[in-house]
mmCIF file with all atom_site columns, C-alpha atoms in Angstrom:
data_model
loop_
_atom_site.group_PDB
_atom_site.id
_atom_site.type_symbol
_atom_site.label_atom_id
_atom_site.label_alt_id
_atom_site.label_comp_id
_atom_site.label_asym_id
_atom_site.label_entity_id
_atom_site.label_seq_id
_atom_site.pdbx_PDB_ins_code
_atom_site.Cartn_x
_atom_site.Cartn_y
_atom_site.Cartn_z
_atom_site.occupancy
_atom_site.B_iso_or_equiv
_atom_site.pdbx_formal_charge
_atom_site.auth_seq_id
_atom_site.auth_comp_id
_atom_site.auth_asym_id
_atom_site.auth_atom_id
_atom_site.pdbx_PDB_model_num
ATOM 1   C CA . MET I 1 1   ? -16.169 1.452   4.437   1.00 87.00 ? 1   MET I CA 1
ATOM 2   C CA . VAL I 1 2   ? -14.641 -1.407  2.715   1.00 90.00 ? 2   VAL I CA 1
ATOM 3   C CA . THR I 1 3   ? -10.947 -0.500  2.384   1.00 85.00 ? 3   THR I CA 1
ATOM 4   C CA . SER I 1 4   ? -9.853  -3.769  1.122   1.00 85.00 ? 4   SER I CA 1
ATOM 5   C CA . CYS I 1 5   ? -11.328 -7.082  0.156   1.00 89.00 ? 5   CYS I CA 1
ATOM 6   C CA . SER I 1 6   ? -9.945  -10.716 -1.116  1.00 88.00 ? 6   SER I CA 1
ATOM 7   C CA . TYR I 1 7   ? -9.829  -11.430 -4.756  1.00 85.00 ? 7   TYR I CA 1
ATOM 8   C CA . GLU I 1 8   ? -12.331 -14.072 -3.603  1.00 90.00 ? 8   GLU I CA 1
ATOM 9   C CA . ALA I 1 9   ? -14.818 -11.355 -2.270  1.00 92.00 ? 9   ALA I CA 1
ATOM 10  C CA . ARG I 1 10  ? -14.031 -9.223  -5.156  1.00 90.00 ? 10  ARG I CA 1
ATOM 11  C CA . LYS I 1 11  ? -15.815 -12.565 -7.301  1.00 91.00 ? 11  LYS I CA 1
ATOM 12  C CA . PHE I 1 12  ? -19.142 -11.150 -5.631  1.00 94.00 ? 12  PHE I CA 1
ATOM 13  C CA . GLY I 1 13  ? -19.177 -7.729  -6.520  1.00 92.00 ? 13  GLY I CA 1
ATOM 14  C CA . VAL I 1 14  ? -17.271 -6.118  -3.703  1.00 93.00 ? 14  VAL I CA 1
ATOM 15  C CA . HIS I 1 15  ? -14.603 -3.361  -3.587  1.00 88.00 ? 15  HIS I CA 1
ATOM 16  C CA . ALA I 1 16  ? -12.804 -1.035  -1.967  1.00 84.00 ? 16  ALA I CA 1
ATOM 17  C CA . ALA I 1 17  ? -14.814 2.527   -0.552  1.00 84.00 ? 17  ALA I CA 1
ATOM 18  C CA . MET I 1 18  ? -18.114 0.433   -0.875  1.00 89.00 ? 18  MET I CA 1
ATOM 19  C CA . PRO I 1 19  ? -20.262 0.525   2.075   1.00 92.00 ? 19  PRO I CA 1
ATOM 20  C CA . ALA I 1 20  ? -19.977 -2.227  4.879   1.00 91.00 ? 20  ALA I CA 1
ATOM 21  C CA . ARG I 1 21  ? -23.836 -2.851  4.744   1.00 92.00 ? 21  ARG I CA 1
ATOM 22  C CA . MET I 1 22  ? -23.418 -3.257  0.753   1.00 94.00 ? 22  MET I CA 1
ATOM 23  C CA . ALA I 1 23  ? -20.684 -5.492  0.545   1.00 93.00 ? 23  ALA I CA 1
ATOM 24  C CA . LYS I 1 24  ? -22.760 -7.696  3.597   1.00 94.00 ? 24  LYS I CA 1
ATOM 25  C CA . MET I 1 25  ? -25.286 -7.897  1.316   1.00 94.00 ? 25  MET I CA 1
ATOM 26  C CA . LEU I 1 26  ? -23.527 -8.961  -1.892  1.00 94.00 ? 26  LEU I CA 1
ATOM 27  C CA . CYS I 1 27  ? -21.372 -11.313 0.327   1.00 93.00 ? 27  CYS I CA 1
ATOM 28  C CA . PRO I 1 28  ? -23.539 -12.175 3.517   1.00 93.00 ? 28  PRO I CA 1
ATOM 29  C CA . HIS I 1 29  ? -21.008 -15.202 4.145   1.00 93.00 ? 29  HIS I CA 1
ATOM 30  C CA . GLY I 1 30  ? -17.761 -13.161 3.896   1.00 92.00 ? 30  GLY I CA 1
ATOM 31  C CA . ILE I 1 31  ? -15.654 -12.465 7.073   1.00 92.00 ? 31  ILE I CA 1
ATOM 32  C CA . PHE I 1 32  ? -15.313 -8.588  8.295   1.00 91.00 ? 32  PHE I CA 1
ATOM 33  C CA . ILE I 1 33  ? -12.400 -7.484  10.157  1.00 89.00 ? 33  ILE I CA 1
ATOM 34  C CA . ARG I 1 34  ? -12.020 -4.271  11.695  1.00 87.00 ? 34  ARG I CA 1
ATOM 35  C CA . GLY I 1 35  ? -9.096  -2.085  10.306  1.00 83.00 ? 35  GLY I CA 1
ATOM 36  C CA . ASN I 1 36  ? -6.290  -1.520  12.615  1.00 87.00 ? 36  ASN I CA 1
ATOM 37  C CA . MET I 1 37  ? -4.375  1.476   11.215  1.00 86.00 ? 37  MET I CA 1
ATOM 38  C CA . ASP I 1 38  ? -1.337  1.161   13.518  1.00 91.00 ? 38  ASP I CA 1
ATOM 39  C CA . ALA I 1 39  ? -0.446  -2.141  12.261  1.00 91.00 ? 39  ALA I CA 1
ATOM 40  C CA . TYR I 1 40  ? -0.869  -0.962  8.614   1.00 88.00 ? 40  TYR I CA 1
ATOM 41  C CA . SER I 1 41  ? 1.162   2.157   9.254   1.00 92.00 ? 41  SER I CA 1
ATOM 42  C CA . LYS I 1 42  ? 4.146   0.211   11.140  1.00 95.00 ? 42  LYS I CA 1
ATOM 43  C CA . ALA I 1 43  ? 4.099   -2.040  8.157   1.00 95.00 ? 43  ALA I CA 1
ATOM 44  C CA . SER I 1 44  ? 3.837   0.553   5.718   1.00 95.00 ? 44  SER I CA 1
ATOM 45  C CA . HIS I 1 45  ? 7.296   2.122   7.354   1.00 96.00 ? 45  HIS I CA 1
ATOM 46  C CA . GLU I 1 46  ? 8.891   -0.807  7.616   1.00 97.00 ? 46  GLU I CA 1
ATOM 47  C CA . ILE I 1 47  ? 8.635   -1.590  3.573   1.00 96.00 ? 47  ILE I CA 1
ATOM 48  C CA . THR I 1 48  ? 9.529   1.985   3.341   1.00 96.00 ? 48  THR I CA 1
ATOM 49  C CA . ASP I 1 49  ? 12.464  2.045   5.106   1.00 96.00 ? 49  ASP I CA 1
ATOM 50  C CA . ILE I 1 50  ? 13.771  -1.264  3.584   1.00 97.00 ? 50  ILE I CA 1
ATOM 51  C CA . ILE I 1 51  ? 13.483  0.398   -0.086  1.00 96.00 ? 51  ILE I CA 1
ATOM 52  C CA . ARG I 1 52  ? 15.199  3.953   1.352   1.00 95.00 ? 52  ARG I CA 1
ATOM 53  C CA . GLU I 1 53  ? 18.104  1.806   1.833   1.00 95.00 ? 53  GLU I CA 1
ATOM 54  C CA . LYS I 1 54  ? 18.072  0.212   -1.155  1.00 93.00 ? 54  LYS I CA 1
ATOM 55  C CA . VAL I 1 55  ? 17.531  2.430   -4.026  1.00 92.00 ? 55  VAL I CA 1
ATOM 56  C CA . PRO I 1 56  ? 18.380  6.134   -4.916  1.00 89.00 ? 56  PRO I CA 1
ATOM 57  C CA . LEU I 1 57  ? 15.120  7.252   -5.661  1.00 93.00 ? 57  LEU I CA 1
ATOM 58  C CA . PHE I 1 58  ? 11.227  6.298   -4.722  1.00 96.00 ? 58  PHE I CA 1
ATOM 59  C CA . GLU I 1 59  ? 7.996   8.116   -4.502  1.00 96.00 ? 59  GLU I CA 1
ATOM 60  C CA . LYS I 1 60  ? 5.405   6.868   -1.955  1.00 96.00 ? 60  LYS I CA 1
ATOM 61  C CA . ALA I 1 61  ? 2.134   6.854   -3.774  1.00 94.00 ? 61  ALA I CA 1
ATOM 62  C CA . SER I 1 62  ? -0.092  5.178   -0.548  1.00 91.00 ? 62  SER I CA 1
ATOM 63  C CA . ILE I 1 63  ? 0.349   3.362   2.378   1.00 91.00 ? 63  ILE I CA 1
ATOM 64  C CA . ASP I 1 64  ? 1.121   0.358   0.019   1.00 90.00 ? 64  ASP I CA 1
ATOM 65  C CA . GLU I 1 65  ? 2.318   1.856   -2.985  1.00 95.00 ? 65  GLU I CA 1
ATOM 66  C CA . HIS I 1 66  ? 5.754   2.827   -4.049  1.00 97.00 ? 66  HIS I CA 1
ATOM 67  C CA . TYR I 1 67  ? 7.578   3.898   -7.246  1.00 97.00 ? 67  TYR I CA 1
ATOM 68  C CA . ILE I 1 68  ? 11.200  3.222   -7.682  1.00 96.00 ? 68  ILE I CA 1
ATOM 69  C CA . ASP I 1 69  ? 13.064  5.149   -10.288 1.00 94.00 ? 69  ASP I CA 1
ATOM 70  C CA . MET I 1 70  ? 15.900  2.163   -12.171 1.00 90.00 ? 70  MET I CA 1
ATOM 71  C CA . THR I 1 71  ? 17.150  4.598   -14.637 1.00 87.00 ? 71  THR I CA 1
ATOM 72  C CA . GLY I 1 72  ? 20.361  3.411   -15.592 1.00 82.00 ? 72  GLY I CA 1
ATOM 73  C CA . MET I 1 73  ? 20.540  0.612   -13.323 1.00 81.00 ? 73  MET I CA 1
ATOM 74  C CA . ASP I 1 74  ? 20.610  -2.389  -16.111 1.00 76.00 ? 74  ASP I CA 1
ATOM 75  C CA . ARG I 1 75  ? 23.847  -1.233  -17.076 1.00 78.00 ? 75  ARG I CA 1
ATOM 76  C CA . PHE I 1 76  ? 25.459  -2.214  -14.246 1.00 77.00 ? 76  PHE I CA 1
ATOM 77  C CA . TYR I 1 77  ? 23.247  -4.978  -12.396 1.00 83.00 ? 77  TYR I CA 1
ATOM 78  C CA . GLY I 1 78  ? 20.473  -5.008  -14.015 1.00 89.00 ? 78  GLY I CA 1
ATOM 79  C CA . CYS I 1 79  ? 16.609  -4.018  -13.511 1.00 92.00 ? 79  CYS I CA 1
ATOM 80  C CA . MET I 1 80  ? 14.519  -6.991  -13.015 1.00 94.00 ? 80  MET I CA 1
ATOM 81  C CA . THR I 1 81  ? 17.427  -8.946  -11.047 1.00 93.00 ? 81  THR I CA 1
ATOM 82  C CA . TYR I 1 82  ? 17.244  -5.972  -8.298  1.00 93.00 ? 82  TYR I CA 1
ATOM 83  C CA . ALA I 1 83  ? 13.702  -5.593  -8.378  1.00 95.00 ? 83  ALA I CA 1
ATOM 84  C CA . HIS I 1 84  ? 13.528  -9.343  -7.473  1.00 96.00 ? 84  HIS I CA 1
ATOM 85  C CA . GLU I 1 85  ? 16.079  -9.027  -5.162  1.00 95.00 ? 85  GLU I CA 1
ATOM 86  C CA . LEU I 1 86  ? 14.537  -6.332  -3.247  1.00 96.00 ? 86  LEU I CA 1
ATOM 87  C CA . ARG I 1 87  ? 10.507  -8.114  -3.393  1.00 96.00 ? 87  ARG I CA 1
ATOM 88  C CA . GLN I 1 88  ? 12.251  -10.706 -1.870  1.00 97.00 ? 88  GLN I CA 1
ATOM 89  C CA . THR I 1 89  ? 14.427  -8.719  0.983   1.00 97.00 ? 89  THR I CA 1
ATOM 90  C CA . ILE I 1 90  ? 11.039  -7.610  1.941   1.00 96.00 ? 90  ILE I CA 1
ATOM 91  C CA . ILE I 1 91  ? 9.403   -11.056 1.900   1.00 97.00 ? 91  ILE I CA 1
ATOM 92  C CA . LYS I 1 92  ? 11.786  -12.529 4.225   1.00 97.00 ? 92  LYS I CA 1
ATOM 93  C CA . GLU I 1 93  ? 12.384  -9.472  6.405   1.00 97.00 ? 93  GLU I CA 1
ATOM 94  C CA . LEU I 1 94  ? 8.791   -8.582  6.985   1.00 96.00 ? 94  LEU I CA 1
ATOM 95  C CA . GLY I 1 95  ? 6.686   -11.647 5.694   1.00 95.00 ? 95  GLY I CA 1
ATOM 96  C CA . LEU I 1 96  ? 4.231   -9.580  3.743   1.00 93.00 ? 96  LEU I CA 1
ATOM 97  C CA . PRO I 1 97  ? 3.080   -10.742 0.321   1.00 91.00 ? 97  PRO I CA 1
ATOM 98  C CA . ILE I 1 98  ? 4.227   -8.036  -2.411  1.00 94.00 ? 98  ILE I CA 1
ATOM 99  C CA . SER I 1 99  ? 4.113   -7.779  -5.954  1.00 96.00 ? 99  SER I CA 1
ATOM 100 C CA . PHE I 1 100 ? 5.585   -5.573  -8.686  1.00 96.00 ? 100 PHE I CA 1
ATOM 101 C CA . GLY I 1 101 ? 5.641   -4.572  -12.032 1.00 97.00 ? 101 GLY I CA 1
ATOM 102 C CA . LEU I 1 102 ? 8.521   -3.286  -13.991 1.00 96.00 ? 102 LEU I CA 1
ATOM 103 C CA . SER I 1 103 ? 8.308   -1.151  -17.502 1.00 96.00 ? 103 SER I CA 1
ATOM 104 C CA . VAL I 1 104 ? 8.830   1.564   -18.806 1.00 95.00 ? 104 VAL I CA 1
ATOM 105 C CA . ASN I 1 105 ? 6.938   4.291   -16.875 1.00 96.00 ? 105 ASN I CA 1
ATOM 106 C CA . LYS I 1 106 ? 4.753   4.963   -13.934 1.00 97.00 ? 106 LYS I CA 1
ATOM 107 C CA . THR I 1 107 ? 1.155   4.020   -15.745 1.00 97.00 ? 107 THR I CA 1
ATOM 108 C CA . VAL I 1 108 ? 2.541   0.873   -17.420 1.00 97.00 ? 108 VAL I CA 1
ATOM 109 C CA . SER I 1 109 ? 4.119   -0.220  -13.909 1.00 97.00 ? 109 SER I CA 1
ATOM 110 C CA . LYS I 1 110 ? 1.449   -0.161  -12.261 1.00 97.00 ? 110 LYS I CA 1
ATOM 111 C CA . MET I 1 111 ? -0.926  -1.615  -14.335 1.00 97.00 ? 111 MET I CA 1
ATOM 112 C CA . ALA I 1 112 ? 1.612   -4.714  -14.559 1.00 97.00 ? 112 ALA I CA 1
ATOM 113 C CA . THR I 1 113 ? 1.924   -4.940  -10.806 1.00 97.00 ? 113 THR I CA 1
ATOM 114 C CA . ASN I 1 114 ? -1.913  -5.220  -10.872 1.00 94.00 ? 114 ASN I CA 1
ATOM 115 C CA . GLU I 1 115 ? -1.850  -7.724  -13.351 1.00 96.00 ? 115 GLU I CA 1
ATOM 116 C CA . CYS I 1 116 ? 0.871   -10.295 -11.153 1.00 95.00 ? 116 CYS I CA 1
ATOM 117 C CA . LYS I 1 117 ? -1.245  -9.404  -8.142  1.00 91.00 ? 117 LYS I CA 1
ATOM 118 C CA . PRO I 1 118 ? -1.588  -10.807 -4.915  1.00 87.00 ? 118 PRO I CA 1
ATOM 119 C CA . ASN I 1 119 ? 1.701   -11.960 -4.730  1.00 93.00 ? 119 ASN I CA 1
ATOM 120 C CA . GLY I 1 120 ? 3.880   -12.294 -7.797  1.00 96.00 ? 120 GLY I CA 1
ATOM 121 C CA . GLU I 1 121 ? 6.280   -10.193 -10.459 1.00 97.00 ? 121 GLU I CA 1
ATOM 122 C CA . LYS I 1 122 ? 6.083   -9.005  -14.016 1.00 97.00 ? 122 LYS I CA 1
ATOM 123 C CA . ASN I 1 123 ? 8.305   -7.283  -16.422 1.00 96.00 ? 123 ASN I CA 1
ATOM 124 C CA . VAL I 1 124 ? 7.387   -5.039  -19.385 1.00 97.00 ? 124 VAL I CA 1
ATOM 125 C CA . VAL I 1 125 ? 9.809   -4.162  -21.670 1.00 95.00 ? 125 VAL I CA 1
ATOM 126 C CA . ALA I 1 126 ? 9.521   -1.229  -24.235 1.00 95.00 ? 126 ALA I CA 1
ATOM 127 C CA . SER I 1 127 ? 8.787   -3.528  -26.925 1.00 97.00 ? 127 SER I CA 1
ATOM 128 C CA . ASP I 1 128 ? 6.177   -5.294  -25.544 1.00 98.00 ? 128 ASP I CA 1
ATOM 129 C CA . VAL I 1 129 ? 4.238   -2.444  -23.638 1.00 98.00 ? 129 VAL I CA 1
ATOM 130 C CA . GLN I 1 130 ? 1.149   -1.879  -26.342 1.00 98.00 ? 130 GLN I CA 1
ATOM 131 C CA . PRO I 1 131 ? 0.775   -5.848  -26.574 1.00 98.00 ? 131 PRO I CA 1
ATOM 132 C CA . PHE I 1 132 ? 0.373   -6.317  -22.881 1.00 98.00 ? 132 PHE I CA 1
ATOM 133 C CA . LEU I 1 133 ? -1.838  -3.416  -23.143 1.00 98.00 ? 133 LEU I CA 1
ATOM 134 C CA . ASN I 1 134 ? -4.371  -4.381  -25.967 1.00 98.00 ? 134 ASN I CA 1
ATOM 135 C CA . PRO I 1 135 ? -6.005  -6.631  -24.331 1.00 98.00 ? 135 PRO I CA 1
ATOM 136 C CA . LEU I 1 136 ? -6.801  -5.512  -21.162 1.00 98.00 ? 136 LEU I CA 1
ATOM 137 C CA . SER I 1 137 ? -10.186 -3.811  -20.446 1.00 96.00 ? 137 SER I CA 1
ATOM 138 C CA . ILE I 1 138 ? -10.203 0.207   -20.118 1.00 97.00 ? 138 ILE I CA 1
ATOM 139 C CA . ARG I 1 139 ? -10.958 -0.212  -16.905 1.00 93.00 ? 139 ARG I CA 1
ATOM 140 C CA . LYS I 1 140 ? -7.635  -1.517  -15.849 1.00 95.00 ? 140 LYS I CA 1
ATOM 141 C CA . ILE I 1 141 ? -6.212  2.292   -16.899 1.00 96.00 ? 141 ILE I CA 1
ATOM 142 C CA . PRO I 1 142 ? -5.443  3.925   -13.513 1.00 94.00 ? 142 PRO I CA 1
ATOM 143 C CA . GLY I 1 143 ? -7.508  6.775   -13.201 1.00 91.00 ? 143 GLY I CA 1
ATOM 144 C CA . LEU I 1 144 ? -10.313 5.912   -15.183 1.00 92.00 ? 144 LEU I CA 1
ATOM 145 C CA . GLY I 1 145 ? -13.473 6.053   -13.298 1.00 89.00 ? 145 GLY I CA 1
ATOM 146 C CA . GLU I 1 146 ? -16.757 4.067   -13.379 1.00 87.00 ? 146 GLU I CA 1
ATOM 147 C CA . LYS I 1 147 ? -18.745 7.260   -15.264 1.00 91.00 ? 147 LYS I CA 1
ATOM 148 C CA . THR I 1 148 ? -16.107 7.320   -17.839 1.00 93.00 ? 148 THR I CA 1
ATOM 149 C CA . PHE I 1 149 ? -15.986 3.418   -18.067 1.00 93.00 ? 149 PHE I CA 1
ATOM 150 C CA . ILE I 1 150 ? -19.678 3.285   -18.617 1.00 94.00 ? 150 ILE I CA 1
ATOM 151 C CA . LYS I 1 151 ? -19.635 6.285   -21.294 1.00 94.00 ? 151 LYS I CA 1
ATOM 152 C CA . LEU I 1 152 ? -16.781 4.838   -23.031 1.00 95.00 ? 152 LEU I CA 1
ATOM 153 C CA . SER I 1 153 ? -18.194 1.099   -22.751 1.00 95.00 ? 153 SER I CA 1
ATOM 154 C CA . ASP I 1 154 ? -21.493 2.508   -24.507 1.00 94.00 ? 154 ASP I CA 1
ATOM 155 C CA . MET I 1 155 ? -19.519 3.809   -27.225 1.00 93.00 ? 155 MET I CA 1
ATOM 156 C CA . GLY I 1 156 ? -18.134 0.267   -28.004 1.00 95.00 ? 156 GLY I CA 1
ATOM 157 C CA . ILE I 1 157 ? -14.693 1.224   -26.586 1.00 95.00 ? 157 ILE I CA 1
ATOM 158 C CA . LYS I 1 158 ? -14.277 -1.726  -24.029 1.00 96.00 ? 158 LYS I CA 1
ATOM 159 C CA . LYS I 1 159 ? -10.483 -2.917  -24.712 1.00 97.00 ? 159 LYS I CA 1
ATOM 160 C CA . ILE I 1 160 ? -7.133  -0.808  -24.479 1.00 98.00 ? 160 ILE I CA 1
ATOM 161 C CA . SER I 1 161 ? -6.463  -1.708  -28.104 1.00 98.00 ? 161 SER I CA 1
ATOM 162 C CA . THR I 1 162 ? -9.742  0.294   -29.601 1.00 97.00 ? 162 THR I CA 1
ATOM 163 C CA . LEU I 1 163 ? -9.011  3.252   -27.187 1.00 97.00 ? 163 LEU I CA 1
ATOM 164 C CA . ALA I 1 164 ? -5.839  3.501   -28.450 1.00 97.00 ? 164 ALA I CA 1
ATOM 165 C CA . GLN I 1 165 ? -6.844  4.031   -31.955 1.00 96.00 ? 165 GLN I CA 1
ATOM 166 C CA . ILE I 1 166 ? -9.047  6.743   -31.157 1.00 95.00 ? 166 ILE I CA 1
ATOM 167 C CA . HIS I 1 167 ? -7.873  10.255  -33.097 1.00 95.00 ? 167 HIS I CA 1
ATOM 168 C CA . PRO I 1 168 ? -6.736  12.487  -30.207 1.00 95.00 ? 168 PRO I CA 1
ATOM 169 C CA . ASP I 1 169 ? -9.301  15.252  -31.970 1.00 95.00 ? 169 ASP I CA 1
ATOM 170 C CA . GLN I 1 170 ? -11.979 12.982  -31.096 1.00 93.00 ? 170 GLN I CA 1
ATOM 171 C CA . MET I 1 171 ? -10.890 12.532  -27.303 1.00 94.00 ? 171 MET I CA 1
ATOM 172 C CA . SER I 1 172 ? -10.496 15.999  -26.924 1.00 93.00 ? 172 SER I CA 1
ATOM 173 C CA . MET I 1 173 ? -13.970 16.761  -28.156 1.00 93.00 ? 173 MET I CA 1
ATOM 174 C CA . LEU I 1 174 ? -15.367 14.101  -26.176 1.00 90.00 ? 174 LEU I CA 1
ATOM 175 C CA . MET I 1 175 ? -13.669 14.105  -22.733 1.00 92.00 ? 175 MET I CA 1
ATOM 176 C CA . GLY I 1 176 ? -11.400 17.316  -23.320 1.00 93.00 ? 176 GLY I CA 1
ATOM 177 C CA . LYS I 1 177 ? -7.869  17.113  -21.581 1.00 92.00 ? 177 LYS I CA 1
ATOM 178 C CA . ASN I 1 178 ? -9.297  14.002  -19.433 1.00 93.00 ? 178 ASN I CA 1
ATOM 179 C CA . GLY I 1 179 ? -9.819  12.036  -22.578 1.00 94.00 ? 179 GLY I CA 1
ATOM 180 C CA . LEU I 1 180 ? -5.957  12.857  -24.027 1.00 95.00 ? 180 LEU I CA 1
ATOM 181 C CA . SER I 1 181 ? -4.795  11.975  -20.723 1.00 95.00 ? 181 SER I CA 1
ATOM 182 C CA . LEU I 1 182 ? -6.326  8.591   -21.254 1.00 96.00 ? 182 LEU I CA 1
ATOM 183 C CA . LEU I 1 183 ? -5.235  8.033   -24.825 1.00 97.00 ? 183 LEU I CA 1
ATOM 184 C CA . GLN I 1 184 ? -1.744  8.474   -23.351 1.00 97.00 ? 184 GLN I CA 1
ATOM 185 C CA . LYS I 1 185 ? -2.047  5.778   -20.931 1.00 97.00 ? 185 LYS I CA 1
ATOM 186 C CA . ALA I 1 186 ? -3.622  3.691   -23.478 1.00 97.00 ? 186 ALA I CA 1
ATOM 187 C CA . LYS I 1 187 ? -0.821  4.133   -25.898 1.00 97.00 ? 187 LYS I CA 1
ATOM 188 C CA . GLY I 1 188 ? 1.691   3.602   -22.800 1.00 97.00 ? 188 GLY I CA 1
ATOM 189 C CA . ILE I 1 189 ? 2.852   7.222   -22.484 1.00 97.00 ? 189 ILE I CA 1
ATOM 190 C CA . ASP I 1 190 ? 3.419   8.559   -19.578 1.00 96.00 ? 190 ASP I CA 1
ATOM 191 C CA . ASN I 1 191 ? 5.985   10.972  -18.879 1.00 94.00 ? 191 ASN I CA 1
ATOM 192 C CA . SER I 1 192 ? 5.471   11.928  -14.659 1.00 94.00 ? 192 SER I CA 1
ATOM 193 C CA . PRO I 1 193 ? 8.383   11.768  -12.464 1.00 94.00 ? 193 PRO I CA 1
ATOM 194 C CA . VAL I 1 194 ? 9.211   9.643   -9.475  1.00 95.00 ? 194 VAL I CA 1
ATOM 195 C CA . ILE I 1 195 ? 8.614   12.136  -7.084  1.00 94.00 ? 195 ILE I CA 1
ATOM 196 C CA . PRO I 1 196 ? 11.603  12.271  -3.751  1.00 92.00 ? 196 PRO I CA 1
ATOM 197 C CA . TYR I 1 197 ? 9.451   10.415  -1.023  1.00 86.00 ? 197 TYR I CA 1
ATOM 198 C CA . ALA I 1 198 ? 9.256   12.938  2.193   1.00 77.00 ? 198 ALA I CA 1
ATOM 199 C CA . GLU I 1 199 ? 7.818   11.920  5.587   1.00 68.00 ? 199 GLU I CA 1
ATOM 200 C CA . GLN I 1 200 ? 4.438   13.142  6.213   1.00 60.00 ? 200 GLN I CA 1
ATOM 201 C CA . LYS I 1 201 ? 3.845   15.097  9.256   1.00 50.00 ? 201 LYS I CA 1
ATOM 202 C CA . VAL I 1 202 ? 0.325   14.606  10.058  1.00 45.00 ? 202 VAL I CA 1
ATOM 203 C CA . LEU I 1 203 ? -1.584  11.224  10.335  1.00 46.00 ? 203 LEU I CA 1
ATOM 204 C CA . VAL I 1 204 ? -5.160  11.069  9.700   1.00 43.00 ? 204 VAL I CA 1
ATOM 205 C CA . ARG I 1 205 ? -6.959  8.075   11.655  1.00 41.00 ? 205 ARG I CA 1
ATOM 206 C CA . SER I 1 206 ? -10.147 6.485   9.854   1.00 38.00 ? 206 SER I CA 1
ATOM 207 C CA . VAL I 1 207 ? -12.124 3.223   10.928  1.00 40.00 ? 207 VAL I CA 1
ATOM 208 C CA . HIS I 1 208 ? -12.144 0.670   7.738   1.00 41.00 ? 208 HIS I CA 1
ATOM 209 C CA . LEU I 1 209 ? -13.203 -2.734  7.201   1.00 42.00 ? 209 LEU I CA 1
ATOM 210 C CA . LYS I 1 210 ? -11.090 -5.505  5.237   1.00 42.00 ? 210 LYS I CA 1
ATOM 211 C CA . LEU I 1 211 ? -13.107 -8.354  3.394   1.00 44.00 ? 211 LEU I CA 1
ATOM 212 C CA . ILE I 1 212 ? -11.873 -11.794 3.296   1.00 43.00 ? 212 ILE I CA 1
ATOM 213 C CA . LEU I 1 213 ? -13.298 -15.012 2.377   1.00 43.00 ? 213 LEU I CA 1
#
């Protein structure tokens, strides 16, 4: 399975979780690299250690994704300034490219991060949340799967601006609670908290590939 691929490879239709055989068909001239889980885990732990030293509350959502609660920091230092310096520290100490999005909640922050990858930073303040979200494809909404994307697209709902205007009752009728959750995200609403990180005691190893060009 492909677990990660370069942005150049994605232009050929390759994406994470795709069978390697299919990826080779789509991009036969790509370079396939067997993953090194030990190296990835080591880098992940090193990044986490730096974050742990610098911030009071963070959540490790995956091997390469963290959420940081910076509530109140703007009164003393400046959230964007601190996040920028934290990013520069990681780049300097580990030599790894890293991106971050700073915004009002986890959903918008994640989407902002995705928009400034592979090595950037983006700040979406409260007043800019909807203008930032509106022109994006609904595919950019975290948790919106392929089947849901096709269903909404067939209804003419392709941009977040369109989805955000759907009445909650209609979304509930179409997709139940999941529809209401997607509607909230389209409006930049996400009340989920940052969950304090605790070390996992079990490590699952897997064989995977990364495709680059």
